Amino acid sequence: MITKDIEILYSGMTEQLESINGTLKDSLANLTDSLSCIAATIQHLRQYLRAHPFADDRDEIHFFKYTKPRFYCWHIYVVELHHILGALPVGTDQMVRDYYMSELGVINRFIRQHAFGYEYYLADETAKDAEFFLCRNKSTFSPGQEHQPEDSGFSTEMDYLFSMFRAYEMVRDFIIRRLRLLYRNPDNSIMAELLVGRKRRWSGDKVELIEIAYGIYYTQRINDGKAEISDIVGWLEESLDVDLAQAYRMFVDITRRKTVSYTKYLDEMRGAIHGRIEESFKYKPKKRIPKN
């Protein structure tokens, strides 16, 4: 399969989702538009698959093990996020914390119910790939798909479950971010001391961080390339105490640069490193002349 075309399709979907909702890590602005975007993209993916059939079983396994779950997890994620935010209690911080903890419990229960599949997913096992990710080997009621309509030719035994695992990891990260926000002004002095000790602040331009974030994303250096751009942006926000809510907009501005490099800050970093190394080579301490 032509992975470059699929990457363009995926990038277009995530960019459109960000334009609808922001970074999609702290809120869901429009469920209907988000689901429409995802559904349209998956339909394009189907059409692409019909135009470019699998070359062999290995090709098919890769698609249903990695590619389709990467797309479809967004459908599950936005639906789950909508339900979680819609049921958020109005009350004290403790009530909100308890609510989020109970939602984490739901995720953990699902993972326990599908422990073997989740371990297979985490370890990136391959022993049962033919059984799990070839359409011809799909059973009538696949794990986790009991309430899903039959999707002949576009589903396998485990691709939906792998989509669920990806989506629930994203939901879990969202909940943990919310819980951390609740603890930023804690009554608990121990937690306050821990948070103060970890504080770091970005003092450069935000757009410079966006270059770093997308550089990490496109070179796939975090979680074996499984980290989404929203995960990387959220990590940088949390680590450096900076608001990157307009990450997508800033990246669009980067792509529209005419007079400066798309990677202006990364080029500056590269130049600084080269300059420092070259300067270190120039410095050669004078040899002391031994006294007679």
GROMACS .gro file of C-alpha atoms in nm:
model
  292
    1MET     CA    1   0.000   0.000   0.000
    2ILE     CA    2   0.112   0.358  -0.063
    3THR     CA    3   0.166   0.477   0.294
    4LYS     CA    4   0.239   0.837   0.186
    5ASP     CA    5  -0.117   0.877   0.053
    6ILE     CA    6  -0.260   0.730   0.374
    7GLU     CA    7  -0.048   0.967   0.585
    8ILE     CA    8  -0.181   1.263   0.387
    9LEU     CA    9  -0.536   1.139   0.446
   10TYR     CA   10  -0.472   1.096   0.819
   11SER     CA   11  -0.305   1.436   0.856
   12GLY     CA   12  -0.597   1.599   0.678
   13MET     CA   13  -0.843   1.437   0.919
   14THR     CA   14  -0.656   1.536   1.234
   15GLU     CA   15  -0.603   1.890   1.108
   16GLN     CA   16  -0.973   1.924   1.033
   17LEU     CA   17  -1.062   1.788   1.377
   18GLU     CA   18  -0.830   2.043   1.535
   19SER     CA   19  -0.984   2.323   1.330
   20ILE     CA   20  -1.327   2.215   1.462
   21ASN     CA   21  -1.235   2.158   1.825
   22GLY     CA   22  -0.898   2.320   1.899
   23THR     CA   23  -0.641   2.063   2.015
   24LEU     CA   24  -0.919   1.813   2.102
   25LYS     CA   25  -0.737   1.734   2.425
   26ASP     CA   26  -0.938   1.954   2.659
   27SER     CA   27  -1.277   1.992   2.493
   28LEU     CA   28  -1.509   1.876   2.218
   29ALA     CA   29  -1.668   2.174   2.048
   30ASN     CA   30  -1.884   1.998   1.792
   31LEU     CA   31  -1.963   1.626   1.803
   32THR     CA   32  -2.162   1.617   1.479
   33ASP     CA   33  -1.896   1.790   1.268
   34SER     CA   34  -1.624   1.578   1.426
   35LEU     CA   35  -1.803   1.250   1.352
   36SER     CA   36  -1.884   1.366   0.999
   37CYS     CA   37  -1.517   1.444   0.940
   38ILE     CA   38  -1.407   1.102   1.067
   39ALA     CA   39  -1.678   0.915   0.874
   40ALA     CA   40  -1.587   1.094   0.551
   41THR     CA   41  -1.219   1.015   0.600
   42ILE     CA   42  -1.285   0.645   0.667
   43GLN     CA   43  -1.501   0.634   0.354
   44HIS     CA   44  -1.206   0.777   0.158
   45LEU     CA   45  -0.991   0.508   0.317
   46ARG     CA   46  -1.234   0.240   0.193
   47GLN     CA   47  -1.224   0.384  -0.157
   48TYR     CA   48  -0.847   0.394  -0.148
   49LEU     CA   49  -0.843   0.030  -0.043
   50ARG     CA   50  -1.066  -0.068  -0.335
   51ALA     CA   51  -0.838   0.118  -0.576
   52HIS     CA   52  -0.521  -0.025  -0.420
   53PRO     CA   53  -0.588  -0.388  -0.313
   54PHE     CA   54  -0.358  -0.564  -0.072
   55ALA     CA   55  -0.052  -0.715  -0.236
   56ASP     CA   56  -0.041  -1.004   0.011
   57ASP     CA   57  -0.144  -1.118   0.360
   58ARG     CA   58   0.135  -0.919   0.518
   59ASP     CA   59  -0.003  -0.600   0.362
   60GLU     CA   60  -0.355  -0.679   0.485
   61ILE     CA   61  -0.236  -0.758   0.838
   62HIS     CA   62  -0.047  -0.429   0.862
   63PHE     CA   63  -0.350  -0.233   0.747
   64PHE     CA   64  -0.596  -0.385   0.996
   65LYS     CA   65  -0.349  -0.404   1.283
   66TYR     CA   66  -0.214  -0.048   1.260
   67THR     CA   67  -0.370   0.170   0.991
   68LYS     CA   68  -0.744   0.125   1.036
   69PRO     CA   69  -0.730   0.140   1.421
   70ARG     CA   70  -0.529   0.462   1.395
   71PHE     CA   71  -0.815   0.619   1.201
   72TYR     CA   72  -1.116   0.458   1.368
   73CYS     CA   73  -0.999   0.522   1.725
   74TRP     CA   74  -1.088   0.887   1.670
   75HIS     CA   75  -1.455   0.798   1.620
   76ILE     CA   76  -1.461   0.608   1.950
   77TYR     CA   77  -1.263   0.881   2.125
   78VAL     CA   78  -1.487   1.174   2.034
   79VAL     CA   79  -1.801   0.977   2.129
   80GLU     CA   80  -1.653   0.877   2.466
   81LEU     CA   81  -1.529   1.231   2.528
   82HIS     CA   82  -1.874   1.368   2.451
   83HIS     CA   83  -2.035   1.132   2.703
   84ILE     CA   84  -1.776   1.204   2.973
   85LEU     CA   85  -1.799   1.581   2.942
   86GLY     CA   86  -2.178   1.570   2.914
   87ALA     CA   87  -2.211   1.384   3.245
   88LEU     CA   88  -1.954   1.593   3.435
   89PRO     CA   89  -2.106   1.678   3.775
   90VAL     CA   90  -2.158   2.038   3.886
   91GLY     CA   91  -2.017   2.060   4.237
   92THR     CA   92  -1.698   2.061   4.440
   93ASP     CA   93  -1.352   1.971   4.313
   94GLN     CA   94  -1.376   1.648   4.512
   95MET     CA   95  -1.696   1.551   4.332
   96VAL     CA   96  -1.526   1.613   3.995
   97ARG     CA   97  -1.219   1.415   4.102
   98ASP     CA   98  -1.437   1.123   4.211
   99TYR     CA   99  -1.620   1.133   3.879
  100TYR     CA  100  -1.299   1.122   3.678
  101MET     CA  101  -1.162   0.843   3.896
  102SER     CA  102  -1.477   0.639   3.832
  103GLU     CA  103  -1.431   0.691   3.457
  104LEU     CA  104  -1.074   0.565   3.487
  105GLY     CA  105  -1.223   0.262   3.659
  106VAL     CA  106  -1.446   0.198   3.355
  107ILE     CA  107  -1.141   0.203   3.128
  108ASN     CA  108  -0.945  -0.028   3.358
  109ARG     CA  109  -1.237  -0.270   3.373
  110PHE     CA  110  -1.255  -0.283   2.993
  111ILE     CA  111  -0.883  -0.355   2.974
  112ARG     CA  112  -0.915  -0.632   3.234
  113GLN     CA  113  -1.200  -0.786   3.035
  114HIS     CA  114  -0.977  -0.797   2.728
  115ALA     CA  115  -0.648  -0.861   2.908
  116PHE     CA  116  -0.505  -1.101   2.649
  117GLY     CA  117  -0.584  -0.869   2.358
  118TYR     CA  118  -0.441  -0.568   2.540
  119GLU     CA  119  -0.118  -0.750   2.624
  120TYR     CA  120  -0.095  -0.855   2.257
  121TYR     CA  121  -0.148  -0.491   2.158
  122LEU     CA  122   0.106  -0.349   2.405
  123ALA     CA  123   0.377  -0.604   2.329
  124ASP     CA  124   0.316  -0.575   1.952
  125GLU     CA  125   0.302  -0.954   1.929
  126THR     CA  126   0.281  -1.123   1.590
  127ALA     CA  127   0.213  -1.492   1.659
  128LYS     CA  128  -0.164  -1.469   1.595
  129ASP     CA  129  -0.164  -1.188   1.339
  130ALA     CA  130  -0.308  -1.406   1.062
  131GLU     CA  131  -0.594  -1.513   1.287
  132PHE     CA  132  -0.657  -1.163   1.419
  133PHE     CA  133  -0.605  -0.937   1.117
  134LEU     CA  134  -0.711  -1.118   0.801
  135CYS     CA  135  -1.069  -1.058   0.688
  136ARG     CA  136  -1.121  -1.420   0.587
  137ASN     CA  137  -1.058  -1.535   0.945
  138LYS     CA  138  -1.314  -1.310   1.111
  139SER     CA  139  -1.568  -1.486   1.333
  140THR     CA  140  -1.936  -1.395   1.358
  141PHE     CA  141  -1.901  -1.219   1.694
  142SER     CA  142  -1.554  -1.074   1.729
  143PRO     CA  143  -1.427  -0.947   2.069
  144GLY     CA  144  -1.569  -0.606   2.152
  145GLN     CA  145  -1.788  -0.598   1.839
  146GLU     CA  146  -2.101  -0.760   1.979
  147HIS     CA  147  -2.299  -0.439   1.921
  148GLN     CA  148  -2.134  -0.341   1.593
  149PRO     CA  149  -2.296  -0.407   1.255
  150GLU     CA  150  -2.128  -0.653   1.020
  151ASP     CA  151  -1.874  -0.477   0.798
  152SER     CA  152  -1.780  -0.739   0.539
  153GLY     CA  153  -1.445  -0.687   0.371
  154PHE     CA  154  -1.342  -0.401   0.598
  155SER     CA  155  -1.311  -0.566   0.940
  156THR     CA  156  -1.120  -0.846   1.106
  157GLU     CA  157  -1.127  -1.034   1.434
  158MET     CA  158  -0.934  -0.772   1.633
  159ASP     CA  159  -0.907  -0.442   1.445
  160TYR     CA  160  -1.205  -0.291   1.629
  161LEU     CA  161  -1.064  -0.398   1.966
  162PHE     CA  162  -0.729  -0.242   1.877
  163SER     CA  163  -0.917   0.077   1.788
  164MET     CA  164  -1.083   0.062   2.130
  165PHE     CA  165  -0.746   0.023   2.303
  166ARG     CA  166  -0.608   0.327   2.123
  167ALA     CA  167  -0.919   0.532   2.197
  168TYR     CA  168  -0.929   0.439   2.564
  169GLU     CA  169  -0.563   0.530   2.602
  170MET     CA  170  -0.647   0.872   2.460
  171VAL     CA  171  -0.946   0.906   2.695
  172ARG     CA  172  -0.729   0.799   2.988
  173ASP     CA  173  -0.472   1.065   2.900
  174PHE     CA  174  -0.749   1.325   2.880
  175ILE     CA  175  -0.881   1.229   3.225
  176ILE     CA  176  -0.534   1.233   3.379
  177ARG     CA  177  -0.473   1.583   3.236
  178ARG     CA  178  -0.799   1.700   3.391
  179LEU     CA  179  -0.706   1.549   3.727
  180ARG     CA  180  -0.368   1.722   3.716
  181LEU     CA  181  -0.540   2.054   3.654
  182LEU     CA  182  -0.754   1.998   3.963
  183TYR     CA  183  -0.437   1.945   4.166
  184ARG     CA  184  -0.260   2.255   4.043
  185ASN     CA  185  -0.412   2.453   4.331
  186PRO     CA  186  -0.435   2.171   4.582
  187ASP     CA  187  -0.528   2.177   4.946
  188ASN     CA  188  -0.292   1.887   4.999
  189SER     CA  189   0.043   2.038   5.102
  190ILE     CA  190   0.238   1.726   4.998
  191MET     CA  191   0.095   1.737   4.646
  192ALA     CA  192   0.163   2.111   4.631
  193GLU     CA  193   0.527   2.056   4.726
  194LEU     CA  194   0.566   1.790   4.458
  195LEU     CA  195   0.417   2.012   4.190
  196VAL     CA  196   0.626   2.315   4.282
  197GLY     CA  197   0.946   2.113   4.255
  198ARG     CA  198   0.863   2.009   3.898
  199LYS     CA  199   0.771   2.352   3.757
  200ARG     CA  200   0.938   2.459   3.433
  201ARG     CA  201   0.847   2.752   3.208
  202TRP     CA  202   0.891   2.808   2.834
  203SER     CA  203   1.031   3.156   2.776
  204GLY     CA  204   1.052   3.153   2.396
  205ASP     CA  205   0.786   3.205   2.132
  206LYS     CA  206   0.506   2.949   2.128
  207VAL     CA  207   0.548   2.888   1.758
  208GLU     CA  208   0.899   2.760   1.829
  209LEU     CA  209   0.751   2.485   2.045
  210ILE     CA  210   0.511   2.399   1.766
  211GLU     CA  211   0.809   2.337   1.535
  212ILE     CA  212   0.949   2.101   1.800
  213ALA     CA  213   0.612   1.928   1.853
  214TYR     CA  214   0.552   1.859   1.484
  215GLY     CA  215   0.916   1.762   1.436
  216ILE     CA  216   0.880   1.495   1.705
  217TYR     CA  217   0.545   1.385   1.559
  218TYR     CA  218   0.659   1.349   1.198
  219THR     CA  219   0.983   1.171   1.294
  220GLN     CA  220   0.779   0.930   1.514
  221ARG     CA  221   1.020   0.928   1.808
  222ILE     CA  222   0.767   0.884   2.093
  223ASN     CA  223   0.593   0.555   2.180
  224ASP     CA  224   0.724   0.389   1.863
  225GLY     CA  225   0.545   0.650   1.652
  226LYS     CA  226   0.206   0.586   1.813
  227ALA     CA  227   0.185   0.924   1.991
  228GLU     CA  228  -0.060   1.168   1.833
  229ILE     CA  229   0.025   1.535   1.782
  230SER     CA  230  -0.228   1.625   2.053
  231ASP     CA  231  -0.041   1.398   2.297
  232ILE     CA  232   0.291   1.565   2.217
  233VAL     CA  233   0.145   1.916   2.241
  234GLY     CA  234  -0.019   1.827   2.573
  235TRP     CA  235   0.308   1.689   2.707
  236LEU     CA  236   0.492   2.009   2.615
  237GLU     CA  237   0.218   2.222   2.769
  238GLU     CA  238   0.228   2.027   3.092
  239SER     CA  239   0.606   2.012   3.110
  240LEU     CA  240   0.673   2.376   3.025
  241ASP     CA  241   0.364   2.549   3.171
  242VAL     CA  242   0.256   2.701   2.840
  243ASP     CA  243  -0.079   2.727   2.660
  244LEU     CA  244  -0.064   2.581   2.309
  245ALA     CA  245  -0.439   2.573   2.247
  246GLN     CA  246  -0.383   2.726   1.902
  247ALA     CA  247  -0.126   2.464   1.800
  248TYR     CA  248  -0.301   2.376   1.476
  249ARG     CA  249  -0.344   2.741   1.377
  250MET     CA  250   0.022   2.811   1.447
  251PHE     CA  251   0.127   2.512   1.236
  252VAL     CA  252  -0.089   2.642   0.950
  253ASP     CA  253   0.094   2.975   0.982
  254ILE     CA  254   0.425   2.788   0.963
  255THR     CA  255   0.318   2.621   0.636
  256ARG     CA  256   0.238   2.963   0.492
  257ARG     CA  257   0.581   3.115   0.556
  258LYS     CA  258   0.723   3.279   0.247
  259THR     CA  259   1.038   3.467   0.350
  260VAL     CA  260   1.167   3.244   0.631
  261SER     CA  261   1.228   2.871   0.667
  262TYR     CA  262   0.946   2.639   0.771
  263THR     CA  263   1.184   2.519   1.044
  264LYS     CA  264   1.323   2.857   1.153
  265TYR     CA  265   1.369   2.763   1.519
  266LEU     CA  266   1.494   2.411   1.448
  267ASP     CA  267   1.747   2.565   1.208
  268GLU     CA  268   1.849   2.805   1.486
  269MET     CA  269   1.896   2.511   1.725
  270ARG     CA  270   2.102   2.326   1.466
  271GLY     CA  271   2.319   2.634   1.409
  272ALA     CA  272   2.371   2.684   1.782
  273ILE     CA  273   2.483   2.323   1.831
  274HIS     CA  274   2.715   2.332   1.531
  275GLY     CA  275   2.857   2.665   1.643
  276ARG     CA  276   2.924   2.544   1.994
  277ILE     CA  277   3.096   2.224   1.874
  278GLU     CA  278   3.307   2.410   1.618
  279GLU     CA  279   3.406   2.666   1.881
  280SER     CA  280   3.516   2.388   2.114
  281PHE     CA  281   3.744   2.252   1.841
  282LYS     CA  282   3.907   2.592   1.794
  283TYR     CA  283   4.004   2.619   2.158
  284LYS     CA  284   4.336   2.452   2.218
  285PRO     CA  285   4.506   2.524   2.551
  286LYS     CA  286   4.866   2.631   2.521
  287LYS     CA  287   5.110   2.369   2.625
  288ARG     CA  288   5.312   2.461   2.927
  289ILE     CA  289   5.688   2.479   2.868
  290PRO     CA  290   5.856   2.271   3.135
  291LYS     CA  291   6.101   2.463   3.352
  292ASN     CA  292   6.461   2.353   3.342
   0.00000   0.00000   0.00000
